PDB file of C-alpha atoms in Angstrom:
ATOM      1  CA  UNK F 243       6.383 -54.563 -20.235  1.00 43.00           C
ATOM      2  CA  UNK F 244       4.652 -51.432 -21.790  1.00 47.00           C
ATOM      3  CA  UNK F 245       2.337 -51.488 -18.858  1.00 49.00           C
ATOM      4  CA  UNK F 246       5.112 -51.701 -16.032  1.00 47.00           C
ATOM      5  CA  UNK F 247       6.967 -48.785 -17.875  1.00 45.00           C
ATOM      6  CA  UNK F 248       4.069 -46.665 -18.020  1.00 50.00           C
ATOM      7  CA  UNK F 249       3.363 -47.307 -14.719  1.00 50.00           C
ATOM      8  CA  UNK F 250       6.925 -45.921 -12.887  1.00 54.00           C
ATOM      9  CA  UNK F 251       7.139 -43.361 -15.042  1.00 56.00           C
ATOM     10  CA  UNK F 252       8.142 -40.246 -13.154  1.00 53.00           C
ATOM     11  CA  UNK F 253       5.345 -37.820 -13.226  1.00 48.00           C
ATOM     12  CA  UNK F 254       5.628 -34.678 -15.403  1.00 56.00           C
ATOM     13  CA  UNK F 255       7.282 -31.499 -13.184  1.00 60.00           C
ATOM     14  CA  UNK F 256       4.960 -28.327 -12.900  1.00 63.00           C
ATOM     15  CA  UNK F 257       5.119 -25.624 -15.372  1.00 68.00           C
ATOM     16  CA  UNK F 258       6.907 -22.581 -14.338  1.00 61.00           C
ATOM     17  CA  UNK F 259       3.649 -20.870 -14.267  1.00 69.00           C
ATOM     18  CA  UNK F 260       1.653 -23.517 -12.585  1.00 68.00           C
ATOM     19  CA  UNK F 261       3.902 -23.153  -9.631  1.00 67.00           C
ATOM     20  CA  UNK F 262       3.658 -19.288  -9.828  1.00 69.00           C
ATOM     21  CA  UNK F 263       0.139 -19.726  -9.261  1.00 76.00           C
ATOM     22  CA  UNK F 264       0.635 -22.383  -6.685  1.00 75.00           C
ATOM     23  CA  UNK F 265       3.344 -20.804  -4.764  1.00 71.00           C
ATOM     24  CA  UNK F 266       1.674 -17.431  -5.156  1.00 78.00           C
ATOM     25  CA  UNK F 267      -1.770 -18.958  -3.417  1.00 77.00           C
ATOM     26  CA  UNK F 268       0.341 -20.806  -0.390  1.00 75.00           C
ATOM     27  CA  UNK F 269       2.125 -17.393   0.358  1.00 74.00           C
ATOM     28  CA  UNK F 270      -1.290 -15.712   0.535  1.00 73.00           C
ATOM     29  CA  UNK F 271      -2.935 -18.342   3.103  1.00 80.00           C
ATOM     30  CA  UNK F 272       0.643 -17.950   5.241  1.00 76.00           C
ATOM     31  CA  UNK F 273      -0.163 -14.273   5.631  1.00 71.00           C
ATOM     32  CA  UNK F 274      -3.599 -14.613   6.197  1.00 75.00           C
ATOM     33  CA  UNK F 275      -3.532 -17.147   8.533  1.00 76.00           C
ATOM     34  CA  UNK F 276      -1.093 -14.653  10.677  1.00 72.00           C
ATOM     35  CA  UNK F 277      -4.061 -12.406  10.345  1.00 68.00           C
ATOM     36  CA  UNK F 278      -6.619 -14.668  11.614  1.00 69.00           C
ATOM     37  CA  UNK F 279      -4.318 -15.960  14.737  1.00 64.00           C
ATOM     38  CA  UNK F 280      -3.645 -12.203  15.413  1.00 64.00           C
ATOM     39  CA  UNK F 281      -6.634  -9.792  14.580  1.00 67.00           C
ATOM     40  CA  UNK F 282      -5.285  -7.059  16.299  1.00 66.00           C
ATOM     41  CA  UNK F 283      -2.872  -5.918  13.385  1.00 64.00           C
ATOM     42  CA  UNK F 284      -6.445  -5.421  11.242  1.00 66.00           C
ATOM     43  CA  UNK F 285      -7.602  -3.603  14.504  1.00 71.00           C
ATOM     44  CA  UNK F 286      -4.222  -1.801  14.492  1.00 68.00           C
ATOM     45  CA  UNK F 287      -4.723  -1.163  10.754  1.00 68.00           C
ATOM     46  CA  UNK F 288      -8.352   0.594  10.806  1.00 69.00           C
ATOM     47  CA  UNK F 289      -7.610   2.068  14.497  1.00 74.00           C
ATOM     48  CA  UNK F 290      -4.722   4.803  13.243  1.00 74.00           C
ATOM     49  CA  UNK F 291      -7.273   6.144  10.569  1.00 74.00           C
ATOM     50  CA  UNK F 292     -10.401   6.550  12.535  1.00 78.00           C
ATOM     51  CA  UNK F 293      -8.304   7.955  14.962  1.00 82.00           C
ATOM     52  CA  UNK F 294      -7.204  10.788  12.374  1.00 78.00           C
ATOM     53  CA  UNK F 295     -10.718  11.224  11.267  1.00 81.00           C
ATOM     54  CA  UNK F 296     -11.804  12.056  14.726  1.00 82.00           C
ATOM     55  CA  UNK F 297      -8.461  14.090  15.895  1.00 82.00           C
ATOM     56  CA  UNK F 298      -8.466  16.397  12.542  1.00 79.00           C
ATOM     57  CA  UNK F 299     -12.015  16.131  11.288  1.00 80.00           C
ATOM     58  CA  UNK F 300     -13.826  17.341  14.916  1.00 80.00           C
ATOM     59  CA  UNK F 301     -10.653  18.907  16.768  1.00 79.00           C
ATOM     60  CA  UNK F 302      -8.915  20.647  14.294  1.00 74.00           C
ATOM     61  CA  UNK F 303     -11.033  20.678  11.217  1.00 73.00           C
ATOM     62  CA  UNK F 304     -13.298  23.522  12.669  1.00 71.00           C
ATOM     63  CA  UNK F 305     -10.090  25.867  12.591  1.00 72.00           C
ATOM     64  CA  UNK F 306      -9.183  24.938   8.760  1.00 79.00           C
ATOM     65  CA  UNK F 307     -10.951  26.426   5.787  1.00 78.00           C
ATOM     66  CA  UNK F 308     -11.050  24.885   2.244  1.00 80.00           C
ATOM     67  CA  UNK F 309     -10.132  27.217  -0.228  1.00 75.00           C
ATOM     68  CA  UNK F 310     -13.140  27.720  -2.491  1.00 74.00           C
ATOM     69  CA  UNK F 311     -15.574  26.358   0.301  1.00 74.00           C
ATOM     70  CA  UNK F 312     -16.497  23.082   1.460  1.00 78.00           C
ATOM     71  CA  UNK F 313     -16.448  20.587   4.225  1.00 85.00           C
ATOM     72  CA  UNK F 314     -13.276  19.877   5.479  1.00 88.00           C
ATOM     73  CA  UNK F 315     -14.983  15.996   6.543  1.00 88.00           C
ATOM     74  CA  UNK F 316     -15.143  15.139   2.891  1.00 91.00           C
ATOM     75  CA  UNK F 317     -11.847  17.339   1.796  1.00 91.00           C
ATOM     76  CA  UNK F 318     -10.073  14.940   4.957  1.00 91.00           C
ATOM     77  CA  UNK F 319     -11.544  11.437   3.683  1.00 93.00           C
ATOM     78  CA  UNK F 320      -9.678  10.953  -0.060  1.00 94.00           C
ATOM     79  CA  UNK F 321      -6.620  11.495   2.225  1.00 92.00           C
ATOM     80  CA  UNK F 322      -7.643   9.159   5.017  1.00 91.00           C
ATOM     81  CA  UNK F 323      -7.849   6.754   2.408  1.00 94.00           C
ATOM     82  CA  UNK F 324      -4.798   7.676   0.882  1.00 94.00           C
ATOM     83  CA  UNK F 325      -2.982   7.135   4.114  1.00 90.00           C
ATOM     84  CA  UNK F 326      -4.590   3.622   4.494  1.00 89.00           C
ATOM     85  CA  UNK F 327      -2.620   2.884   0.625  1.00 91.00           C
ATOM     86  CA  UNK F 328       0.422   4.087   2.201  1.00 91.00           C
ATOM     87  CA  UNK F 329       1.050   2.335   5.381  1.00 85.00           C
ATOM     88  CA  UNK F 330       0.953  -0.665   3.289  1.00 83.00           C
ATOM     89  CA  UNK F 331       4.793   0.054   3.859  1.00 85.00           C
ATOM     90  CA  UNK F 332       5.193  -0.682   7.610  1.00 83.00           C
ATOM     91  CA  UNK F 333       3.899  -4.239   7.594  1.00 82.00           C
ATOM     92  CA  UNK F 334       5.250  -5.726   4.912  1.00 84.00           C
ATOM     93  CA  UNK F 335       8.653  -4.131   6.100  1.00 85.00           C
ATOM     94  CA  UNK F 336       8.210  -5.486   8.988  1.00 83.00           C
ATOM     95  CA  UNK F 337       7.554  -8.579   8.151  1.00 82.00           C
ATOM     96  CA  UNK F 338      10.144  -8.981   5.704  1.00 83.00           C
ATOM     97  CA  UNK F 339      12.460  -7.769   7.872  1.00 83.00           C
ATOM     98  CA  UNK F 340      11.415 -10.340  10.435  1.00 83.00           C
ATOM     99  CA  UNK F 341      11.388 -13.314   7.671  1.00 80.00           C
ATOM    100  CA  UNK F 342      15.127 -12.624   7.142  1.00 81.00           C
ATOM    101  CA  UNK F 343      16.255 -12.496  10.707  1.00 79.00           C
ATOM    102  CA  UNK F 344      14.357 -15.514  11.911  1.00 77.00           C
ATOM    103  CA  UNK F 345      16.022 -17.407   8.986  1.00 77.00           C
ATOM    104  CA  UNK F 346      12.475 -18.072   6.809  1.00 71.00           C
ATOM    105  CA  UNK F 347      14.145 -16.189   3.804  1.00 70.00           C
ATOM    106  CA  UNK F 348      16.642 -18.701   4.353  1.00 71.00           C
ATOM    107  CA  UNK F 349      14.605 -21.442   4.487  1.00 76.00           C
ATOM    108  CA  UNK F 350      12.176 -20.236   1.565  1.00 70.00           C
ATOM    109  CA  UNK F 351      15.582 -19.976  -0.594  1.00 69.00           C
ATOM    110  CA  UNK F 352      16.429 -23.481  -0.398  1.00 70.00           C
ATOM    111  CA  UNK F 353      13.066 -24.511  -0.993  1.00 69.00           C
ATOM    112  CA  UNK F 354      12.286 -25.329  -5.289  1.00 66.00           C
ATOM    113  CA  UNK F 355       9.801 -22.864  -5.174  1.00 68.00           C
ATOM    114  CA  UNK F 356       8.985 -19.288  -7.223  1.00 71.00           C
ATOM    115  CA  UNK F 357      10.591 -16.463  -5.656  1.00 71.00           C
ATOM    116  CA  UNK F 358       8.049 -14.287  -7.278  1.00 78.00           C
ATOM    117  CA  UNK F 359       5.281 -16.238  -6.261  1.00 77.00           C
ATOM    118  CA  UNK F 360       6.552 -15.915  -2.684  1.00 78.00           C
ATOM    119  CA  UNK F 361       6.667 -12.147  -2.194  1.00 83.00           C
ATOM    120  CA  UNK F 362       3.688 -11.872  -4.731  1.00 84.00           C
ATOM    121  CA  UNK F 363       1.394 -14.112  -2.668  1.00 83.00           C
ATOM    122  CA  UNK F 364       2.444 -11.593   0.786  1.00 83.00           C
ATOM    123  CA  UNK F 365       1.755  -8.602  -1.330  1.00 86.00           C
ATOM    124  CA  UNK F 366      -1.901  -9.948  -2.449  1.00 87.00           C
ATOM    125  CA  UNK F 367      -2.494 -10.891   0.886  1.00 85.00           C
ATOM    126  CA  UNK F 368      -2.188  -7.627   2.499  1.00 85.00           C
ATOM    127  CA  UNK F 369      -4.307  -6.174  -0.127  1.00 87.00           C
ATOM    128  CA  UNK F 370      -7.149  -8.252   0.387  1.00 87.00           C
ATOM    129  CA  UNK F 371      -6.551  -7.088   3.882  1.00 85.00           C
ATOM    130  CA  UNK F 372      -6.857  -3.467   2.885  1.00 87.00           C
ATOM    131  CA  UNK F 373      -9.872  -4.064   1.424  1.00 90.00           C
ATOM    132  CA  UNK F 374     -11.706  -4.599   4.553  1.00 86.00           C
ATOM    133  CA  UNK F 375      -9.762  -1.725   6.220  1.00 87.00           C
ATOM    134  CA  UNK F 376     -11.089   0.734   3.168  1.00 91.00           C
ATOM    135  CA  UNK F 377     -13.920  -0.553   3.480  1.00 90.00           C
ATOM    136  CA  UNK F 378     -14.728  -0.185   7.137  1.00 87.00           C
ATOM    137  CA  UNK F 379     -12.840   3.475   6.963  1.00 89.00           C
ATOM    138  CA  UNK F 380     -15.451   4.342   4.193  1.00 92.00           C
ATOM    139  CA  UNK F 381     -18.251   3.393   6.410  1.00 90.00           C
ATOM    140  CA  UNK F 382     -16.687   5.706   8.722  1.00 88.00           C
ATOM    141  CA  UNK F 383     -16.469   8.074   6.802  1.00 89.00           C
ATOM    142  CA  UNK F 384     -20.259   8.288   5.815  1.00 90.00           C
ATOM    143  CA  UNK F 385     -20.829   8.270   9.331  1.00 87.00           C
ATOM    144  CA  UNK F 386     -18.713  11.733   9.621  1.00 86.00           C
ATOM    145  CA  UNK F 387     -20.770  13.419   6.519  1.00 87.00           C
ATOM    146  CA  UNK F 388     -18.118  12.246   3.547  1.00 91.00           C
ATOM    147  CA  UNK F 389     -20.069  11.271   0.331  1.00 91.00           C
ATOM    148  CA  UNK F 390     -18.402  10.535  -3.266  1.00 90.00           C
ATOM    149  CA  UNK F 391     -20.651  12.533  -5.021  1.00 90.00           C
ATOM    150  CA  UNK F 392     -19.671  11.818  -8.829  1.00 91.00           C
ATOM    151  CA  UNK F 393     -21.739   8.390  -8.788  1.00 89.00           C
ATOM    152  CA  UNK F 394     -20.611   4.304  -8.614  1.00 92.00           C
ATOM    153  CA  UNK F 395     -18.655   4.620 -11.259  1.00 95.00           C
ATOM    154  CA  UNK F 396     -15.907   7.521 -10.280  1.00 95.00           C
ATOM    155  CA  UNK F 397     -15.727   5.920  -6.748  1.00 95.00           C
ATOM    156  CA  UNK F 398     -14.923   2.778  -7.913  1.00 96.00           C
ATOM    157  CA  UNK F 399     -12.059   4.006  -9.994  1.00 96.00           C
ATOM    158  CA  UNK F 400     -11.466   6.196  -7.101  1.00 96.00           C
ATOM    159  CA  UNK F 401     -10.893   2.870  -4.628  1.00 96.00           C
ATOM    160  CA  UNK F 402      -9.420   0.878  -7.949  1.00 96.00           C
ATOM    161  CA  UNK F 403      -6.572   3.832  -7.780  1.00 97.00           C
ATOM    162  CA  UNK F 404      -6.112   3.201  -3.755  1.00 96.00           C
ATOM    163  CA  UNK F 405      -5.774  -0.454  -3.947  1.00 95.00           C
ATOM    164  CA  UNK F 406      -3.222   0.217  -6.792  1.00 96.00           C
ATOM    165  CA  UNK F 407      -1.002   2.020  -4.636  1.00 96.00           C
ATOM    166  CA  UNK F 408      -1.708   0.108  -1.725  1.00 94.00           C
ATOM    167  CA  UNK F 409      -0.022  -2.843  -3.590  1.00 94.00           C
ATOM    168  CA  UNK F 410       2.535  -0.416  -4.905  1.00 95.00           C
ATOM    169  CA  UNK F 411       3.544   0.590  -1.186  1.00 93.00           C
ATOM    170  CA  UNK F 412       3.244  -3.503  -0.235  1.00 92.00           C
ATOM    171  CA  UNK F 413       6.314  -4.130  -2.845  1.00 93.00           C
ATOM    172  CA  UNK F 414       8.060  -0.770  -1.586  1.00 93.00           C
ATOM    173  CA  UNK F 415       7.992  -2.402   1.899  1.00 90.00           C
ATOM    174  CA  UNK F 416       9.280  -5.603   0.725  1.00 90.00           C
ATOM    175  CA  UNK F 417      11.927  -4.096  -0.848  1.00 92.00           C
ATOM    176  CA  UNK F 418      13.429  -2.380   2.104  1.00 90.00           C
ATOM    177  CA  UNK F 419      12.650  -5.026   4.091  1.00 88.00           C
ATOM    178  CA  UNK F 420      14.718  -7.273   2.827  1.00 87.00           C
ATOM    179  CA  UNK F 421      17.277  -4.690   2.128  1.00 88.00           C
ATOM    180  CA  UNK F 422      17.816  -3.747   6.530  1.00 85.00           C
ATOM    181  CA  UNK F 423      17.635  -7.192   7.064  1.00 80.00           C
ATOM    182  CA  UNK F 424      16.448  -6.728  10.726  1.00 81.00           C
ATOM    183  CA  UNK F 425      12.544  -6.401  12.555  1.00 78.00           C
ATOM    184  CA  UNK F 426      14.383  -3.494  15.281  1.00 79.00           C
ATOM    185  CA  UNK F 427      15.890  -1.776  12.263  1.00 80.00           C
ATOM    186  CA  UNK F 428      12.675  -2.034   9.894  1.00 78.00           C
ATOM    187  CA  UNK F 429      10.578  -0.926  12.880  1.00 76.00           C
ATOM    188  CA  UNK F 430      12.553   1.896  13.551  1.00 76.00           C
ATOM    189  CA  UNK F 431      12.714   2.977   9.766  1.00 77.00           C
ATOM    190  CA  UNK F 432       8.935   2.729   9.611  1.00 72.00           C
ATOM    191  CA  UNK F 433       8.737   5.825  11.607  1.00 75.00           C
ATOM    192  CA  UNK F 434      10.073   7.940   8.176  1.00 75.00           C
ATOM    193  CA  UNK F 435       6.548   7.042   7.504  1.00 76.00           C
ATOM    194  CA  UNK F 436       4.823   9.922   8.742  1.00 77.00           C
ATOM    195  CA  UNK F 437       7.262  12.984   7.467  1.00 80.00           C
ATOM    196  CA  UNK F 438       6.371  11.191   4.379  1.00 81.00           C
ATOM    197  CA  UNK F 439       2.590  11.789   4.351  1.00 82.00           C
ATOM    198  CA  UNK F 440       2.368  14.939   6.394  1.00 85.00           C
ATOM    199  CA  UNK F 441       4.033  16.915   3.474  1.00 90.00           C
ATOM    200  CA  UNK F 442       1.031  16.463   1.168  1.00 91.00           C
ATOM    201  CA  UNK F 443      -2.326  17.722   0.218  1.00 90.00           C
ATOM    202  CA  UNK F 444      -3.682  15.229   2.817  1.00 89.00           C
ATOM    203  CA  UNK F 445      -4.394  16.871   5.573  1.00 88.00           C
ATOM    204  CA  UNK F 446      -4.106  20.408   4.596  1.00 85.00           C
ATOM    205  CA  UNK F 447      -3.963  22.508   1.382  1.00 86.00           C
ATOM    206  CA  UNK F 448      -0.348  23.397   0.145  1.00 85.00           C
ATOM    207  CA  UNK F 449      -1.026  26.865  -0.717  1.00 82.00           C
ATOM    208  CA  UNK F 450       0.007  28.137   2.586  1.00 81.00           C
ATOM    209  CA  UNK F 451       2.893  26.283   2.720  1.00 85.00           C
ATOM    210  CA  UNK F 452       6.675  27.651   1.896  1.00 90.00           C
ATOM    211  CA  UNK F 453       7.488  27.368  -1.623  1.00 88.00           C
ATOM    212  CA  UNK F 454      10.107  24.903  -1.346  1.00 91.00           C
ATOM    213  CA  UNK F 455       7.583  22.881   0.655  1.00 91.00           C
ATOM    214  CA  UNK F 456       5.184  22.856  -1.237  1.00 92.00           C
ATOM    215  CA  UNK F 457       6.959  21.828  -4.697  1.00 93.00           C
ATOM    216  CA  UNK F 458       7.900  18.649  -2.160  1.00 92.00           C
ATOM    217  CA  UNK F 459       4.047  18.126  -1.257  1.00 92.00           C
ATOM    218  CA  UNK F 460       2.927  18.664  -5.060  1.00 93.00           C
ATOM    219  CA  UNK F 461       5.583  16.264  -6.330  1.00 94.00           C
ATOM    220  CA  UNK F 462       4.719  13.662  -3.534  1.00 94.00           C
ATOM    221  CA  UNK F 463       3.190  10.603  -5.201  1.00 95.00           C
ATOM    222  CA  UNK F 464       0.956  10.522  -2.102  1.00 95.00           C
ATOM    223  CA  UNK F 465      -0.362  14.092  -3.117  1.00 94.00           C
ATOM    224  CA  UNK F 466      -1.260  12.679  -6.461  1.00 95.00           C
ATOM    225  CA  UNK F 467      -3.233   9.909  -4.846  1.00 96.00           C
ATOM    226  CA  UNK F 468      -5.408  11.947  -2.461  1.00 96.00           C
ATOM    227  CA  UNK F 469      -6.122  14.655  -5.419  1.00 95.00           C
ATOM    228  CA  UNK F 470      -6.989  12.361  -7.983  1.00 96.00           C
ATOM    229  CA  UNK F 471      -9.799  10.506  -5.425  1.00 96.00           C
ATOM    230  CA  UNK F 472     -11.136  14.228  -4.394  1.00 95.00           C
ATOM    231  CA  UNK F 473     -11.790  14.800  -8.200  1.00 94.00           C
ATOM    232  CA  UNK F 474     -13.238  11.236  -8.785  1.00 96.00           C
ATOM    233  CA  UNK F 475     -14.993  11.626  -5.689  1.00 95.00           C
ATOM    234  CA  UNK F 476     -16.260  14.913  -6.257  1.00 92.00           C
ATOM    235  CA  UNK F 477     -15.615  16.360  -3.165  1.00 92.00           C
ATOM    236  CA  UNK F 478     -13.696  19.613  -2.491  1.00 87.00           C
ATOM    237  CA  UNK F 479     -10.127  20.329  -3.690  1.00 85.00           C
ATOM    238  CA  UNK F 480      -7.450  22.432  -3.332  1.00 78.00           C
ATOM    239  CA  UNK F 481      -5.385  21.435  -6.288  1.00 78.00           C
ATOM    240  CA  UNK F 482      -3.051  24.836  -7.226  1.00 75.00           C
ATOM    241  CA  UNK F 483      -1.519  25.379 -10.579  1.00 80.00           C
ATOM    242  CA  UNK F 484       1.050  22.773  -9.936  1.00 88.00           C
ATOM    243  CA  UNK F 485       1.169  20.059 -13.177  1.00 93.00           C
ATOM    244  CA  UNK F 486       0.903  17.395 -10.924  1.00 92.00           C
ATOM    245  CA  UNK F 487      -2.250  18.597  -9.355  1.00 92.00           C
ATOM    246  CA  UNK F 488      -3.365  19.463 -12.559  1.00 93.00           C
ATOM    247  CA  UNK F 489      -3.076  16.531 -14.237  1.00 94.00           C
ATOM    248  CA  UNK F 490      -3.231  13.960 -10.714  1.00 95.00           C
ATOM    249  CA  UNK F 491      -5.151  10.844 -11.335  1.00 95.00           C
ATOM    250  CA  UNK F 492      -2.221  10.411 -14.848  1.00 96.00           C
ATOM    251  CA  UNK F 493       0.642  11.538 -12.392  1.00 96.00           C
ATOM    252  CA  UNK F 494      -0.346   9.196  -9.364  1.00 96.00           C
ATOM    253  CA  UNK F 495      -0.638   5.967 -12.466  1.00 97.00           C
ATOM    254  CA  UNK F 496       2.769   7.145 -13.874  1.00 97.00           C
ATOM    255  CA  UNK F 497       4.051   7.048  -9.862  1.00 96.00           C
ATOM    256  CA  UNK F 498       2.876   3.583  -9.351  1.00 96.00           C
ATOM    257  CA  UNK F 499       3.804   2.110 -12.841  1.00 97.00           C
ATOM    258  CA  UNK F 500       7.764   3.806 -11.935  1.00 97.00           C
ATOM    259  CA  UNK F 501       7.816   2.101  -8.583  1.00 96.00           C
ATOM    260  CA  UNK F 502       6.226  -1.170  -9.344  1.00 95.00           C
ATOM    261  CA  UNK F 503       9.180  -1.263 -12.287  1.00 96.00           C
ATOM    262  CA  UNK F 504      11.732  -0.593 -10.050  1.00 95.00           C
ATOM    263  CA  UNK F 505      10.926  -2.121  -6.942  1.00 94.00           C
ATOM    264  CA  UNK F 506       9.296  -5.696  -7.972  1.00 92.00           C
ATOM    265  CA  UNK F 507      12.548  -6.894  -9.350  1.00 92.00           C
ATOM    266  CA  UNK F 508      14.747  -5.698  -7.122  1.00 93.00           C
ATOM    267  CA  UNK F 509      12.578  -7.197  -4.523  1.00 91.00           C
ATOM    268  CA  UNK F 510      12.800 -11.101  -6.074  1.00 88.00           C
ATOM    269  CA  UNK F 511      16.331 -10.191  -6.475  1.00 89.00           C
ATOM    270  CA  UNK F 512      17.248  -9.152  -3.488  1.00 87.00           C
ATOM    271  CA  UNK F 513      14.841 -12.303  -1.678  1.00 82.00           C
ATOM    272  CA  UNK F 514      16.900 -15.526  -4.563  1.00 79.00           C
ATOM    273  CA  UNK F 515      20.406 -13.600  -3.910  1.00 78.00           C
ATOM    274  CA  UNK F 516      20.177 -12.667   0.349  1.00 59.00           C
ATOM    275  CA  UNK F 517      22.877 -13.856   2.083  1.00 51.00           C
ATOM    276  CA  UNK F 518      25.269 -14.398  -0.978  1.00 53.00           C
TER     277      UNK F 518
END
């Protein structure tokens, strides 16, 4: 009798961390399976950038001067990569966006399974993604005369600091993906994108820019990004008085920390409550 009852006993149900993990891994491979089956978002991904390396670093960089000297090549690279961090936005908006009108979200919802691991596993995914793309941009990048000249060590915080963002700007996505509910309307909203960027240090230096502007480009977490990787990087800067310049690589940590707190919740609460 001992025997039989031991043997029908129901099996013991997965921790709530074991199927964080699980879940978490299974929304990964989803994402990067939609990679493999469609490798021309990674071309899209690394195309934009080395597109901007070529239009500003050879067409327009011979016509702007870094204060205090230097090559505009390696001044334009820390915000190349910068850029890279930040369109994490577009596809995971996108894609959320598209999950919720083709009735996944839906379907996801009604499956026993962690919300967090869900939207956890899509953010991890498009970081490993990134990776590659920084990683290929960088080897542009040396092509065009950019070196990090502060040794291994200061690049690799440098890239650390990118990837940060970059999954900082993956949950930002999420978030408003879920919240417009629609790929058209997510698409479309994507294009706020670039105002975005263009008011930073990326491109240009901010001294010549308006006051008012400029406080905007200083204060941009973006801006905070790019000037902290031109210090770790060593290569020329145009940082200003501004605090946040001054102090960039502990203004772009306290950006991402503020985000991540406000976004990652509202994201799995906005995914376990949509449609109610």
């Amino acid at each position: 009798m001992a025997t039989v009852l031991h043997a029908t006993r129901p099996a013991p149900r997965p921790t709530a961390a074991a199927r964080l993990v699980s879940d978490t891994g299974t929304s990964m491979l989803r994402v990067l399976l939609n990679y493999r089956h469609s490798p021309g978002l990674l071309a899209a991904s690394l195309g934009v950038p080395v597109v901007m390396v070529v239009v500003f670093g050879y067409v327009f960089g011979s016509a702007i001067q870094v204060p205090g000297g230097g090559d505009y090549r390696e001044f334009l690279m820390p915000g190349m990569f910068a850029m890279v961090a930040t369109n994490g936005v577009m596809p995971t908006m996108v894609g959320a966006a598209r999950d919720v009108g083709r009735g996944v979200t839906d379907r996801l919802r009604s499956m026993p399974v962690s919300r967090t691991g869900l939207l956890l596993g899509q953010t991890l995914a498009d970081l490993l993604v990134s990776v590659v793309v920084l990683a290929l941009l960088a080897l542009v990048g040396l092509g065009a005369g950019w070196r990090a000249r502060n040794g291994l060590a200061d690049a690799a915080g440098a890239f650390a600091l990118l990837l940060l963002f970059r999954f900082v700007m993956t949950w930002v996505g999420t978030l408003l993906g879920l919240a417009v509910g629609k790929e058209e309307a997510a698409g479309q909203l994507s294009v706020a994108v670039f105002p975005l960027a263009m008011v930073t240090n990326a491109y240009v230096p901010t001294g010549g820019m308006p006051g008012w502007l400029r406080f905007l480009a200083d204060w941009n977490p973006i801006s905070a990004v790019v000037q902290a990787c031109r210090e770790l990087f060593g290569n020329p800067s145009a940082a200003g008085s501004a605090w946040p310049m001054r102090h960039a690589t502990l203004v772009a940590l306290l950006w991402s920390a503020a985000l991540l707190a406000a976004c990652v919740p509202l994201a799995v609460r906005k995914f376990a409550t949509h449609g109610r």
